[in-house]
Tab-separated table of C-alpha atoms in Angstrom:
chain	number	residue	atom	x	y	z
E	20	MET	CA	-8.668	1.264	13.151
E	21	PRO	CA	-6.519	3.130	16.403
E	22	PRO	CA	-7.719	6.454	17.337
E	23	ALA	CA	-6.777	9.457	15.644
E	24	THR	CA	-3.525	11.638	17.835
E	25	VAL	CA	-4.614	15.095	16.153
E	26	GLU	CA	-8.145	14.834	14.995
E	27	VAL	CA	-7.852	17.133	11.192
E	28	ASN	CA	-11.151	19.273	9.474
E	29	ASP	CA	-11.265	21.809	6.827
E	30	ALA	CA	-10.299	24.365	8.457
E	31	VAL	CA	-7.197	24.257	9.851
E	32	VAL	CA	-6.096	22.713	6.273
E	33	GLN	CA	-7.193	25.999	5.185
E	34	CYS	CA	-5.400	27.757	7.896
E	35	LEU	CA	-2.109	25.546	6.934
E	36	ILE	CA	-2.683	26.247	3.180
E	37	ARG	CA	-3.008	29.588	3.412
E	38	ASP	CA	-0.592	30.134	5.324
E	39	GLN	CA	2.113	28.226	3.830
E	40	ARG	CA	0.711	28.320	0.530
E	41	PRO	CA	-1.802	30.852	-0.372
E	42	ASP	CA	-1.052	30.803	-4.465
E	43	LEU	CA	-3.461	27.914	-3.778
E	44	ALA	CA	-5.352	29.087	-1.227
E	45	GLY	CA	-9.594	29.450	-2.106
E	46	ARG	CA	-9.242	25.799	-3.980
E	47	PRO	CA	-12.581	23.795	-2.548
E	48	LEU	CA	-11.395	20.919	-0.907
E	49	VAL	CA	-12.642	17.763	0.139
E	50	ARG	CA	-12.081	15.530	2.299
E	51	VAL	CA	-11.608	11.609	0.819
E	52	ALA	CA	-9.759	9.606	3.147
E	53	ASN	CA	-9.585	9.193	6.745
E	54	GLY	CA	-6.993	6.127	6.722
E	55	TRP	CA	-5.077	4.133	9.869
E	56	ASP	CA	-1.963	6.569	9.418
E	57	ASN	CA	-2.745	9.151	7.141
E	58	ALA	CA	-6.154	11.995	6.571
E	59	THR	CA	-6.218	12.960	2.850
E	60	PHE	CA	-8.430	16.458	1.408
E	61	ARG	CA	-8.641	17.266	-2.131
E	62	LEU	CA	-7.608	20.107	-3.455
E	63	GLY	CA	-9.151	21.583	-6.967
E	64	ASP	CA	-8.921	19.354	-9.496
E	65	ASP	CA	-5.350	18.652	-9.275
E	66	LEU	CA	-4.333	18.579	-5.841
E	67	ALA	CA	-4.602	16.848	-1.953
E	68	VAL	CA	-3.312	17.867	1.286
E	69	ARG	CA	-2.059	14.549	3.012
E	70	LEU	CA	-1.488	15.722	7.427
E	71	PRO	CA	-0.335	12.960	9.244
E	72	ARG	CA	-3.336	11.448	11.313
E	73	ARG	CA	-1.232	9.738	14.193
E	74	ALA	CA	1.957	10.198	15.244
E	75	GLU	CA	3.780	7.330	14.229
E	76	ALA	CA	2.642	8.530	11.081
E	77	VAL	CA	4.750	11.293	10.673
E	78	PRO	CA	8.439	9.526	9.171
E	79	LEU	CA	5.952	7.321	7.053
E	80	ILE	CA	5.316	11.547	5.521
E	81	LEU	CA	8.300	12.325	4.705
E	82	HIS	CA	9.534	9.675	3.609
E	83	GLU	CA	6.561	10.135	0.883
E	84	GLN	CA	8.147	13.008	0.403
E	85	ARG	CA	11.937	12.377	0.573
E	86	TYR	CA	11.228	8.699	-1.763
E	87	LEU	CA	8.018	9.364	-4.663
E	88	PRO	CA	9.751	12.130	-6.205
E	89	GLY	CA	12.085	9.417	-7.448
E	90	ILE	CA	9.312	7.058	-7.975
E	91	GLY	CA	7.254	9.231	-9.686
E	92	ARG	CA	9.815	9.434	-12.808
E	93	ARG	CA	10.702	6.021	-13.165
E	94	SER	CA	6.669	5.227	-13.168
E	95	PRO	CA	4.432	4.863	-15.510
E	96	VAL	CA	1.169	5.572	-14.681
E	97	ALA	CA	1.004	8.813	-12.511
E	98	VAL	CA	1.836	8.520	-8.692
E	99	PRO	CA	0.929	10.981	-5.908
E	100	VAL	CA	4.267	12.875	-6.185
E	101	PRO	CA	4.589	15.724	-3.437
E	102	ILE	CA	4.775	19.542	-4.599
E	103	HIS	CA	4.465	20.949	-0.970
E	104	ALA	CA	7.084	20.198	2.827
E	105	GLY	CA	4.567	21.420	4.052
E	106	ARG	CA	6.466	22.429	7.835
E	107	PRO	CA	4.934	22.263	12.113
E	108	THR	CA	2.149	24.230	12.871
E	109	PRO	CA	0.709	25.755	16.337
E	110	ASP	CA	-2.428	24.551	13.967
E	111	PHE	CA	-1.292	21.082	13.618
E	112	PRO	CA	2.321	19.673	15.543
E	113	TRP	CA	3.394	17.762	12.260
E	114	PRO	CA	5.232	17.789	8.396
E	115	TRP	CA	2.129	17.025	6.030
E	116	SER	CA	1.995	17.418	1.608
E	117	ILE	CA	0.617	18.994	-1.022
E	118	VAL	CA	0.515	15.481	-3.090
E	119	ARG	CA	-0.666	15.359	-7.157
E	120	TRP	CA	-4.320	14.166	-7.348
E	121	VAL	CA	-4.204	10.515	-9.191
E	122	PRO	CA	-7.807	10.163	-10.744
E	123	GLY	CA	-9.598	6.893	-10.845
E	124	THR	CA	-10.766	4.441	-9.600
E	125	ALA	CA	-9.719	2.305	-6.492
E	126	ALA	CA	-9.691	-1.143	-8.037
E	127	THR	CA	-11.280	-1.828	-3.905
E	128	ASP	CA	-14.918	-0.926	-6.411
E	129	VAL	CA	-14.848	-2.718	-8.928
E	130	ASP	CA	-15.146	-6.455	-10.217
E	131	SER	CA	-12.346	-8.925	-9.950
E	132	ALA	CA	-13.035	-9.796	-13.209
E	133	GLU	CA	-12.618	-6.563	-13.935
E	134	ARG	CA	-8.654	-6.570	-12.550
E	135	GLY	CA	-7.793	-8.876	-15.331
E	136	PRO	CA	-6.724	-6.469	-17.696
E	137	VAL	CA	-3.920	-4.106	-15.660
E	138	ALA	CA	-1.629	-7.844	-15.767
E	139	GLU	CA	0.781	-6.927	-17.000
E	140	GLY	CA	0.700	-2.365	-16.763
E	141	LEU	CA	0.753	-3.246	-12.718
E	142	ALA	CA	4.135	-5.840	-14.468
E	143	ASN	CA	5.074	-2.962	-15.860
E	144	PHE	CA	4.817	-0.291	-12.372
E	145	LEU	CA	6.336	-2.709	-10.635
E	146	LEU	CA	9.222	-3.470	-12.810
E	147	SER	CA	10.395	0.814	-12.539
E	148	LEU	CA	9.890	0.098	-8.941
E	149	HIS	CA	12.253	-2.156	-7.946
E	150	VAL	CA	15.291	-0.986	-8.466
E	151	PRO	CA	17.979	-1.584	-5.594
E	152	ALA	CA	17.203	0.737	-3.101
E	153	ALA	CA	20.367	3.653	-1.893
E	154	THR	CA	21.870	3.864	1.226
E	155	GLY	CA	19.599	5.330	4.412
E	156	VAL	CA	16.619	3.785	1.910
E	157	PRO	CA	14.406	2.819	5.214
E	158	VAL	CA	13.685	-1.280	5.843
E	159	ASN	CA	9.826	-1.385	7.489
E	160	PRO	CA	9.753	-4.248	10.378
E	161	PHE	CA	7.113	-5.606	8.581
E	162	ARG	CA	7.151	-5.421	5.663
E	163	GLY	CA	9.987	-6.536	3.455
E	164	VAL	CA	11.755	-8.154	6.083
E	165	PRO	CA	12.636	-12.672	5.881
E	166	LEU	CA	9.418	-14.258	6.028
E	167	THR	CA	10.120	-16.121	9.622
E	168	ASP	CA	9.878	-12.584	11.004
E	169	ARG	CA	6.397	-12.703	10.817
E	170	ASP	CA	6.259	-16.701	11.377
E	171	ALA	CA	4.615	-16.141	14.988
E	172	VAL	CA	1.883	-13.710	14.037
E	173	LEU	CA	0.323	-15.092	11.334
E	174	VAL	CA	0.586	-18.005	13.140
E	175	GLU	CA	-1.369	-17.064	15.870
E	176	ARG	CA	-3.949	-15.300	13.018
E	177	LEU	CA	-4.346	-18.736	12.023
E	178	GLY	CA	-5.332	-20.034	15.320
E	179	ASP	CA	-8.681	-18.136	14.949
E	180	ARG	CA	-10.946	-21.824	13.807
E	181	GLU	CA	-13.903	-19.608	13.707
E	182	ARG	CA	-11.788	-17.236	11.416
E	183	TYR	CA	-9.993	-19.703	9.484
E	184	PRO	CA	-10.904	-22.622	8.756
E	185	GLN	CA	-9.284	-23.417	6.704
E	186	GLY	CA	-6.646	-23.233	9.519
E	187	ALA	CA	-4.454	-26.489	8.465
E	188	ALA	CA	-3.799	-26.523	4.108
E	189	LEU	CA	-3.098	-22.555	4.440
E	190	ARG	CA	-0.348	-23.673	7.935
E	191	ALA	CA	0.986	-25.689	4.736
E	192	VAL	CA	1.538	-22.816	2.721
E	193	TRP	CA	3.113	-21.238	5.084
E	194	ALA	CA	4.928	-23.403	5.371
E	195	GLN	CA	6.362	-23.784	1.966
E	196	ALA	CA	6.296	-20.642	1.742
E	197	ARG	CA	9.317	-20.187	4.309
E	198	ALA	CA	10.763	-22.936	2.663
E	199	ALA	CA	11.573	-20.957	-0.266
E	200	GLN	CA	15.779	-19.569	-0.214
E	201	ALA	CA	15.549	-16.243	0.843
E	202	TRP	CA	16.379	-13.624	-0.577
E	203	ASP	CA	19.906	-13.106	-1.353
E	204	GLY	CA	20.655	-9.394	-3.638
E	205	PRO	CA	20.278	-5.989	-2.294
E	206	PRO	CA	17.258	-4.184	-1.276
E	207	MET	CA	15.033	-3.342	-3.290
E	208	MET	CA	12.631	0.489	-3.668
E	209	LEU	CA	9.410	-1.620	-2.358
E	210	HIS	CA	5.558	0.340	-2.430
E	211	GLY	CA	4.810	-1.544	0.754
E	212	ASP	CA	0.846	-2.260	1.556
E	213	LEU	CA	0.309	-2.861	-2.451
E	214	HIS	CA	-2.982	-3.435	-2.469
E	215	PRO	CA	-6.584	-3.186	-4.845
E	216	GLY	CA	-7.925	-0.253	-3.263
E	217	ASN	CA	-4.608	1.670	-3.427
E	218	ILE	CA	-4.462	0.554	-6.971
E	219	LEU	CA	-6.155	2.914	-9.808
E	220	LEU	CA	-7.938	2.040	-12.282
E	221	ALA	CA	-9.147	4.693	-15.349
E	222	ASP	CA	-12.233	5.064	-16.741
E	223	ASP	CA	-11.114	2.924	-19.760
E	224	GLY	CA	-10.153	-0.032	-17.993
E	225	SER	CA	-6.576	0.000	-17.750
E	226	LEU	CA	-3.516	0.870	-14.820
E	227	ALA	CA	-4.149	4.414	-13.539
E	228	GLY	CA	-1.901	5.077	-10.621
E	229	VAL	CA	-0.866	4.114	-7.378
E	230	ILE	CA	-0.504	6.284	-4.402
E	231	ASP	CA	-1.106	5.239	-0.397
E	232	PHE	CA	3.340	6.109	-0.714
E	233	GLY	CA	3.234	5.523	3.141
E	234	ASP	CA	4.791	1.799	3.468
E	235	VAL	CA	8.235	2.581	0.835
E	236	GLY	CA	11.385	1.342	1.705
E	237	ALA	CA	13.520	-1.376	0.843
E	238	GLY	CA	14.068	-4.894	0.804
E	239	ASP	CA	12.041	-8.015	-0.694
E	240	PRO	CA	10.504	-7.769	-3.836
E	241	ALA	CA	8.552	-10.784	-3.076
E	242	VAL	CA	6.103	-8.510	-0.523
E	243	ASP	CA	4.440	-5.605	-3.358
E	244	LEU	CA	3.874	-8.945	-5.924
E	245	ALA	CA	2.069	-10.847	-3.339
E	246	VAL	CA	-0.769	-8.034	-4.647
E	247	GLY	CA	-1.376	-11.220	-7.408
E	248	TRP	CA	-3.250	-12.860	-5.405
E	249	LEU	CA	-4.515	-10.108	-3.552
E	250	MET	CA	-5.609	-8.385	-6.535
E	251	PHE	CA	-6.663	-10.855	-9.281
E	252	ASP	CA	-7.324	-14.775	-10.421
E	253	ALA	CA	-5.588	-17.139	-11.405
E	254	GLY	CA	-5.773	-16.959	-14.548
E	255	ALA	CA	-4.904	-13.078	-14.176
E	256	ARG	CA	-2.262	-13.684	-12.448
E	257	GLN	CA	-0.023	-15.962	-14.502
E	258	ARG	CA	-0.133	-13.349	-17.300
E	259	PHE	CA	0.781	-10.769	-14.135
E	260	ARG	CA	3.632	-13.038	-13.537
E	261	GLY	CA	4.286	-13.651	-16.613
E	262	ALA	CA	4.914	-9.762	-17.681
E	263	LEU	CA	7.069	-10.096	-14.951
E	264	GLY	CA	9.597	-12.132	-16.431
E	265	PRO	CA	12.989	-13.404	-14.986
E	266	ALA	CA	12.361	-10.362	-11.652
E	267	VAL	CA	10.028	-14.015	-10.464
E	268	GLU	CA	12.117	-17.304	-10.370
E	269	GLY	CA	10.305	-20.187	-8.687
E	270	ASP	CA	11.363	-18.569	-4.811
E	271	THR	CA	10.262	-15.487	-5.307
E	272	TRP	CA	6.841	-15.967	-6.541
E	273	LEU	CA	7.329	-18.697	-3.118
E	274	ARG	CA	7.554	-16.364	-1.052
E	275	ALA	CA	5.322	-13.651	-2.887
E	276	ARG	CA	2.477	-16.397	-1.955
E	277	GLY	CA	3.373	-16.154	1.717
E	278	TRP	CA	3.383	-13.174	1.864
E	279	ALA	CA	0.257	-13.348	-0.029
E	280	LEU	CA	-1.085	-14.717	3.026
E	281	VAL	CA	0.740	-12.399	5.353
E	282	LEU	CA	-1.134	-9.065	3.856
E	283	SER	CA	-4.670	-11.455	3.864
E	284	THR	CA	-4.966	-13.139	6.868
E	285	ALA	CA	-3.882	-9.347	8.683
E	286	LEU	CA	-6.215	-7.524	6.705
E	287	LEU	CA	-9.118	-10.528	7.915
E	288	SER	CA	-8.297	-10.101	11.112
E	289	ASN	CA	-7.694	-6.012	11.286
E	290	SER	CA	-10.283	-5.217	9.375
E	291	ASP	CA	-14.610	-5.859	11.236
E	292	ASP	CA	-14.550	-2.423	10.739
E	293	ASN	CA	-13.495	-2.114	7.278
E	294	PRO	CA	-15.597	-4.135	5.126
E	295	ARG	CA	-14.120	-2.820	2.171
E	296	MET	CA	-10.459	-4.128	2.904
E	297	PHE	CA	-11.886	-7.276	4.929
E	298	ALA	CA	-13.074	-8.246	1.514
E	299	VAL	CA	-9.800	-8.251	-0.261
E	300	GLY	CA	-8.567	-10.435	2.257
E	301	GLU	CA	-11.150	-13.000	1.719
E	302	PHE	CA	-10.073	-12.407	-2.175
E	303	GLY	CA	-6.806	-13.048	-1.124
E	304	ILE	CA	-7.202	-16.238	0.797
E	305	ARG	CA	-9.281	-17.551	-1.643
E	306	GLN	CA	-6.645	-17.116	-4.041
E	307	ILE	CA	-3.765	-18.721	-2.407
E	308	MET	CA	-6.456	-21.815	-1.513
E	309	GLU	CA	-6.660	-22.291	-5.488
E	310	GLY	CA	-2.845	-21.823	-5.879
């Protein structure tokens, strides 16, 4: 995980809230996540504070503030819609957000068999998300772009024979995905980082919500469909695909499998210090090998 440019502690967050949202001051504040890009603190029962921890993440916060309200209006499940766009201060140099807290258990923390029941619900969420993007929606240079743009990094990762002993078979999968017809529709709204760590399950096993929209942008929807391999076994993946309907024709599904390979290898090659994400990458590779 990259080091933080600015370390944020409870006292700084409490000061920001007291200065800009005094109506929310005094609520319990607990750090709940310290990711690659953002630190997240739970604020009371129903809110969270989200702050960039490095300069590269500042545009991601701004993108969430701009696009999550529209996504939230369309979504059939909860998403962390911002309720306050925080301003920089002498104590904290960047924009930050107060968002709706989305309760639930991360899908990374349950057995893969327990994820299957949300296949249709996750498909419905993606159908609500994947609409033509408005002019100006950012294009992430690493997500939703043509698969050929990710060729060099993928080939380099697969060159690690110790980490990828099945490299020849994975290169064949990659060749098939690259040969698929490129996305020729309008750029679609994307989550951009859809994996089990960002998918929340309710106590009854249903889909509770989707979080972490820092990579929201426009492009090929196949990058989000890759979650079919990162999240589900073969049976649930087929139900997921079926629920997507005509949105997933043959070439799109082939590209999605290619994106699953890109994302799974990213997790396996870069998460030695994060066992939860490493396990997601391992699971994804196993599922890709199954088809």
